[in-house]
Coordinates of C-alpha atoms in Angstrom, one line a residue:
X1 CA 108.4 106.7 103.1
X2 CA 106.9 104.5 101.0
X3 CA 110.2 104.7 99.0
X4 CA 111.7 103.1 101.5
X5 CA 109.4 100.3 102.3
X6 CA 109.8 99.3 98.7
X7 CA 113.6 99.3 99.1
X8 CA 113.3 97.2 102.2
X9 CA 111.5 94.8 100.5
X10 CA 113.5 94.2 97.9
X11 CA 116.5 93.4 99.4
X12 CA 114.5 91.4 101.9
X13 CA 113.6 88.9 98.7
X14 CA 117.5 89.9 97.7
X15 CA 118.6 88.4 100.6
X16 CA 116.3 85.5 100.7
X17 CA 117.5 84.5 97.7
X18 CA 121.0 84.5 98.4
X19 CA 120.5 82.8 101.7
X20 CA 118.6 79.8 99.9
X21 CA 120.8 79.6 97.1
X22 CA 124.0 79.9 99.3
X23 CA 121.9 76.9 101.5
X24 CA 121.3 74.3 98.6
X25 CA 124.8 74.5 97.3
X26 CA 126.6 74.2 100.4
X27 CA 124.7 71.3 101.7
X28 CA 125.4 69.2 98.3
X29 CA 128.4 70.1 98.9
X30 CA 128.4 68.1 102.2
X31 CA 130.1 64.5 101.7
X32 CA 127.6 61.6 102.0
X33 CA 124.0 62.4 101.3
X34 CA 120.6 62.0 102.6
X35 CA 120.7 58.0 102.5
X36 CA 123.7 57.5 103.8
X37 CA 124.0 54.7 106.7
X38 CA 125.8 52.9 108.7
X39 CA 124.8 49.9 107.4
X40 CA 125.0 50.9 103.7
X41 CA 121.5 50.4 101.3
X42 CA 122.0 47.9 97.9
X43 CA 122.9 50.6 95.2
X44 CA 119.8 49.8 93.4
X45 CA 117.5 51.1 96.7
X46 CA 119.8 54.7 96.6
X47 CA 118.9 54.8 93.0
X48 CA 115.9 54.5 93.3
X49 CA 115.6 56.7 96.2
X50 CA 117.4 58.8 94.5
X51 CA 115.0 59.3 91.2
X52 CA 112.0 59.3 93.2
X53 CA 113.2 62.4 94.6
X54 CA 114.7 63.7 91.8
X55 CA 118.4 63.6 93.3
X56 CA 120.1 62.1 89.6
X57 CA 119.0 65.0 88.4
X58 CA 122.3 67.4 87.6
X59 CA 122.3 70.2 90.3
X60 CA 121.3 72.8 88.0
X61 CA 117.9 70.9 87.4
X62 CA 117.5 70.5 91.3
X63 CA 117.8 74.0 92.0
X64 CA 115.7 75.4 89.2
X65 CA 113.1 72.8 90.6
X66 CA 112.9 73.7 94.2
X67 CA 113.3 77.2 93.5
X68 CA 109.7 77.4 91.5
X69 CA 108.7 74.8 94.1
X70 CA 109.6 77.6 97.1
X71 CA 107.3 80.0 94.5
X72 CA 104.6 78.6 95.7
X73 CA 105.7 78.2 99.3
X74 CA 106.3 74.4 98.7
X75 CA 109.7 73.6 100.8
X76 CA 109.2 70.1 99.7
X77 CA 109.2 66.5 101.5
X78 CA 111.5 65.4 104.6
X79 CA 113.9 62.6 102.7
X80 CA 114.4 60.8 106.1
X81 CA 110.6 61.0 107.8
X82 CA 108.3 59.5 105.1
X83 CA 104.9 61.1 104.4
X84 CA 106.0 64.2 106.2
X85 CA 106.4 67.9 104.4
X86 CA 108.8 70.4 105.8
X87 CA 105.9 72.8 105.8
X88 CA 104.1 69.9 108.3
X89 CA 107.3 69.6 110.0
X90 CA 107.0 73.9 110.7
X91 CA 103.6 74.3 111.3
X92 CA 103.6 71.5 113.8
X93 CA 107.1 72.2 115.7
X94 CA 106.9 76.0 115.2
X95 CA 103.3 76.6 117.8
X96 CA 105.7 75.0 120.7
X97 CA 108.9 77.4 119.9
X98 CA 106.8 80.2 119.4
X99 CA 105.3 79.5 122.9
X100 CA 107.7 78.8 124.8
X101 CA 110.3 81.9 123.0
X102 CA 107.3 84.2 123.3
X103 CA 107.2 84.5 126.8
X104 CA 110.9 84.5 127.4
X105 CA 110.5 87.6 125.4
X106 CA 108.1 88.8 127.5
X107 CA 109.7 87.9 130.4
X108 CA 113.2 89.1 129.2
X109 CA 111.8 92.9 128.1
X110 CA 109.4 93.3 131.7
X111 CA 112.6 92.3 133.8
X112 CA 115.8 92.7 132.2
X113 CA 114.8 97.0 130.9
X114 CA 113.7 97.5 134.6
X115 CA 116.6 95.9 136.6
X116 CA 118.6 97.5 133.5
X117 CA 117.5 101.1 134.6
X118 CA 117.4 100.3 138.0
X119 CA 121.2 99.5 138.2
X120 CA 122.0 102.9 136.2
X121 CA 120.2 105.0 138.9
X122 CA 121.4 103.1 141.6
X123 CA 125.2 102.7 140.1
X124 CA 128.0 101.8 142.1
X125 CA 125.7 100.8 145.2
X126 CA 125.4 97.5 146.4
X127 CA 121.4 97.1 143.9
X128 CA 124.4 98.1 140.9
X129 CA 126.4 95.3 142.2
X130 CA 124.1 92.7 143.2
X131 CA 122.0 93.2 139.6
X132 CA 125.9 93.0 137.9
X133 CA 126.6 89.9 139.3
X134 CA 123.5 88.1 138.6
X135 CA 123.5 89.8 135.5
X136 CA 126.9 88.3 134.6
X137 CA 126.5 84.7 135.9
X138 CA 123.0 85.1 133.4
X139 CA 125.1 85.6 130.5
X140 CA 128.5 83.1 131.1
X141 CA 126.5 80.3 132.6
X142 CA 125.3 78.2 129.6
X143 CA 121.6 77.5 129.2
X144 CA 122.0 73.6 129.1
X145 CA 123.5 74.3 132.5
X146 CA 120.0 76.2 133.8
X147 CA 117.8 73.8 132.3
X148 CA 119.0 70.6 133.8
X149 CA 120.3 72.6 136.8
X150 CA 116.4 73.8 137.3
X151 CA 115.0 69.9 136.5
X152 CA 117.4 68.4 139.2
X153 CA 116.3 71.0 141.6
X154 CA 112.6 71.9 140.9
X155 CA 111.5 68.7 139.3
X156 CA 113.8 66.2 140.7
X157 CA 114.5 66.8 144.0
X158 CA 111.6 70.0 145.2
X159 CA 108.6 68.0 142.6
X160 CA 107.1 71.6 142.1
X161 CA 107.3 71.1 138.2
X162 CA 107.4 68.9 135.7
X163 CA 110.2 67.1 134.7
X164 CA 109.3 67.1 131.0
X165 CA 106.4 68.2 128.6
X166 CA 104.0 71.1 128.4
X167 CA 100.9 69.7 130.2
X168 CA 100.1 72.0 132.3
X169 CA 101.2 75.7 132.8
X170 CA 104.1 74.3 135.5
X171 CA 105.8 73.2 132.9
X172 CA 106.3 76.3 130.8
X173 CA 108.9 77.5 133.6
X174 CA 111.6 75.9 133.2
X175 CA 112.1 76.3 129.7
X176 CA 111.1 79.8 129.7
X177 CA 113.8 80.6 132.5
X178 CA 116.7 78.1 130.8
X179 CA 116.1 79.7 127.3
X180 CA 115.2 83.7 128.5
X181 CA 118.2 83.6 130.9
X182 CA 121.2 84.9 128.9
X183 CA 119.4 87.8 126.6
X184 CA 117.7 88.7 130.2
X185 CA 121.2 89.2 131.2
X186 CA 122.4 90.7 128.2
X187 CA 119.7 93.3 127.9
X188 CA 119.9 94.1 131.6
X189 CA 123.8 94.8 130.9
X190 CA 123.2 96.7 127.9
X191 CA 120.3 98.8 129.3
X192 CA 122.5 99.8 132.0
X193 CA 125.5 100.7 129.8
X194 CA 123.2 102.6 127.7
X195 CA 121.4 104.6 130.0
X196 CA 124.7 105.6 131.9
X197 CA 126.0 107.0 129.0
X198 CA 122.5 108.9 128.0
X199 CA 122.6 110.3 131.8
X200 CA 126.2 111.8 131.0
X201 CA 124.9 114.0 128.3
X202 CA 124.1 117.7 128.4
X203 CA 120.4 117.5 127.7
X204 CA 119.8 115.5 130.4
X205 CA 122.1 117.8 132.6
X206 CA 120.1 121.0 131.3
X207 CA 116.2 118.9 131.7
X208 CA 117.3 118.8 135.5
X209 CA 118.6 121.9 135.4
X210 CA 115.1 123.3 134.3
X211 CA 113.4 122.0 137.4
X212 CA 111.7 119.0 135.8
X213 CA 111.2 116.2 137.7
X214 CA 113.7 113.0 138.2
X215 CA 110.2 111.2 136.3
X216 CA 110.1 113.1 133.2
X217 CA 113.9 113.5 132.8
X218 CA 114.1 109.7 132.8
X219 CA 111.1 108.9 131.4
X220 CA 110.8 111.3 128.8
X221 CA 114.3 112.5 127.9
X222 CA 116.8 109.7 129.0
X223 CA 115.0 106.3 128.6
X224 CA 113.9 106.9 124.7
X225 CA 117.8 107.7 123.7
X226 CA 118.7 104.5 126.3
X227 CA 116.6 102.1 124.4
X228 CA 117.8 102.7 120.4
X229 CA 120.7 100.0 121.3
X230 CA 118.5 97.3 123.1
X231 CA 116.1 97.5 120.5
X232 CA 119.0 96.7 118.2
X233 CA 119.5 93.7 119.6
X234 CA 116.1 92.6 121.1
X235 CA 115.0 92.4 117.5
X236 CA 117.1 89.9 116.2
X237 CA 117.0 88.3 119.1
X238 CA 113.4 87.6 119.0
X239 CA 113.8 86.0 115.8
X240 CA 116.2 83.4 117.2
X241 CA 114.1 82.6 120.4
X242 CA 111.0 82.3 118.7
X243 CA 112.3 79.6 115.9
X244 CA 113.6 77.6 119.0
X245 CA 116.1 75.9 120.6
X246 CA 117.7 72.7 120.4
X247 CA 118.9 72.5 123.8
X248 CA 116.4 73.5 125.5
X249 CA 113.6 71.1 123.8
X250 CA 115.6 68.6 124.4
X251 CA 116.6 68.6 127.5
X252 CA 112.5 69.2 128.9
X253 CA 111.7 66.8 125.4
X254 CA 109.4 69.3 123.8
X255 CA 108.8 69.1 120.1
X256 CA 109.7 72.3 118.8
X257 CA 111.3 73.3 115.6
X258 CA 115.2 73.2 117.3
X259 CA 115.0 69.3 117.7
X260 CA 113.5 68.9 113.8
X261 CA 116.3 71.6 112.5
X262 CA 119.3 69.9 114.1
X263 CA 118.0 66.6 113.5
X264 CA 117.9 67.1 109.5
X265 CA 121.5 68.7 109.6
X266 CA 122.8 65.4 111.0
X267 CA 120.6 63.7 108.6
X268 CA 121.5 65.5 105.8
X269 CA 117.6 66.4 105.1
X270 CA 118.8 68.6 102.6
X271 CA 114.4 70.1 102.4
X272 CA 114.5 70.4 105.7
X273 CA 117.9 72.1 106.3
X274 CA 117.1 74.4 103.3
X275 CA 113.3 75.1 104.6
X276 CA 114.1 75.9 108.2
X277 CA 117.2 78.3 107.3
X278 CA 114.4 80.1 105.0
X279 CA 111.9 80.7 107.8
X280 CA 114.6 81.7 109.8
X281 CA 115.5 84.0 108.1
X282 CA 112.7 85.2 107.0
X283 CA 112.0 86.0 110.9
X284 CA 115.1 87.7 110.8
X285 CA 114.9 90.3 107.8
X286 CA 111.1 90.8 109.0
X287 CA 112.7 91.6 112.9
X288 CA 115.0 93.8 111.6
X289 CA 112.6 95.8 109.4
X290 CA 110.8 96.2 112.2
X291 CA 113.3 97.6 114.6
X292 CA 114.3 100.2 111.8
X293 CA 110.7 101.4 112.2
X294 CA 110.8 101.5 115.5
X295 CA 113.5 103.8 115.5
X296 CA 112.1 106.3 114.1
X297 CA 109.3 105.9 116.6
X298 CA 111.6 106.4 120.0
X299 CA 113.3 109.2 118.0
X300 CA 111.6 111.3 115.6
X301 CA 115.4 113.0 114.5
X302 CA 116.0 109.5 112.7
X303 CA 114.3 109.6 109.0
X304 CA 113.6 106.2 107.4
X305 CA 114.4 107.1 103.9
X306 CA 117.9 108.8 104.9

């Protein structure tokens, strides 16, 4: 076991490493740079700019430099908002993602794995088609769509909520519904599929066979086998919620990491570009790490170190 721990974490850094090299090149690699306007700066400013930040540097030099800079978990300065650090920039933006994705998680795994398992036992009845149909406008509708159909309706027109802003706990739901609404969907699909498929298969035919209750056949034979492929993607898919989203923050105008991530790209804030993808990521391979243990949790067959 611990073998395989150390394995895991050394092509976590592997892949780190690649992902922020791969990062820094391709955005110098972008035409125009960090400065860039539509009114063009004298030369002499961009030069200037430009050596305060070490960008006439050859691109060797810059990458050695932020490299031993990311050593020390330094991700560097924003090159468009003075005074402000990426590492500001993610402790500030990330509390509001992380709040917001957090309980769409929770709201996506207490509803979507029930209806989920509710449309498998009840499949092909009107629950399987009803749950189906929801479940399929949930994932085709797009989640700008939810969020300003919920503000005209709720906020607008009803007053119930909010418009904008995290004042109070009212307006927490909208963007918790606009950004939970299509993984909801997708895990209630995919819980279904699964568990169909698990109910098909001789060791649930012989559990029933045995005499033991509809309960433990479901609960203790069925559901465990069901959920290895909505773990699968409920991990990643944490990561991605969690680190926010762009649409969403800015249609309810919430200051989360989305609106500072998609802001630098346009920007060309090559720091901020570069320190974003790393967390990111570093979400992801940590997510993923995690689901691989709980495999071996739900089912005891699967070994970790083969």
């Amino acid at each position: 076991m611990g073998n395989y721990y150390i394995k895991r974490f050394l092509s976590m850094v592997v892949t780190l490493f690649l992902i922020v090299t791969i990062t820094f090149f391709l955005m110098r690699a972008i035409p125009g740079g960090p400065f860039t306007r539509e009114k063009p700066l004298p030369a002499e400013i961009i030069a200037r700019l430009e050596a305060k930040y070490n960008l006439d540097a050859p691109l060797s030099e810059q990458y050695f430099d932020y490299m031993k800079g990311l050593l020390t978990f330094d991700l560097g300065p924003s090159y468009r908002i003075l005074g402000m650090s990426v590492n500001e920039m993610i402790s500030n933006g990330f509390p509001t993602s992380a709040k917001i994705g957090g309980l769409a998680c929770v709201l996506i795994i207490i509803v979507g794995l029930p209806i989920g398992i509710i449309s498998a036992l009840k499949a092909n009845s009107m629950i399987d088609y009803s749950v189906m149909i929801l479940a399929t406008l949930g994932v085709t509708l797009p989640s700008f769509v939810v969020a300003t159909g919920f503000m005209y309706i709720f906020a607008v027109n009803l007053g119930w909520v909010p418009a904008t802003g995290l004042g109070s706990w009212k307006g927490y739901i909208g963007p918790v519904i606009a950004l939970s609404g299509y993984s909801l969907s997708f895990v209630a699909r995919l819980t279904r599929s699964s568990m169909l498929e698990v109910l098909r298969q001789d060791y649930v035919r012989t559990a029933r066979a045995n005499g033991l209750s509809e309960i433990k056949v479901i609960g203790k034979h069925a559901l465990k086998n069901a959920l290895i492929p909505v773990i699968t993607y409920v991990g990643p898919m944490v990561a991605a919620i969690l680190t926010g989203s762009f649409v969403i923050e800015s249609v309810f105008d919430l200051p989360g990491m989305g609106t500072y991530f998609v802001n630098s790209v346009t920007n060309r804030d090559y720091p901020v570009v570069i320190g974003m993808t790393i967390f990111y990521a570093a979400f992801y391979v940590v997510m993923v790490f995690i689901v691989d243990i709980l495999y071996s949790v739900i089912d005891p067959r699967i070994k970790l170190n083969s």
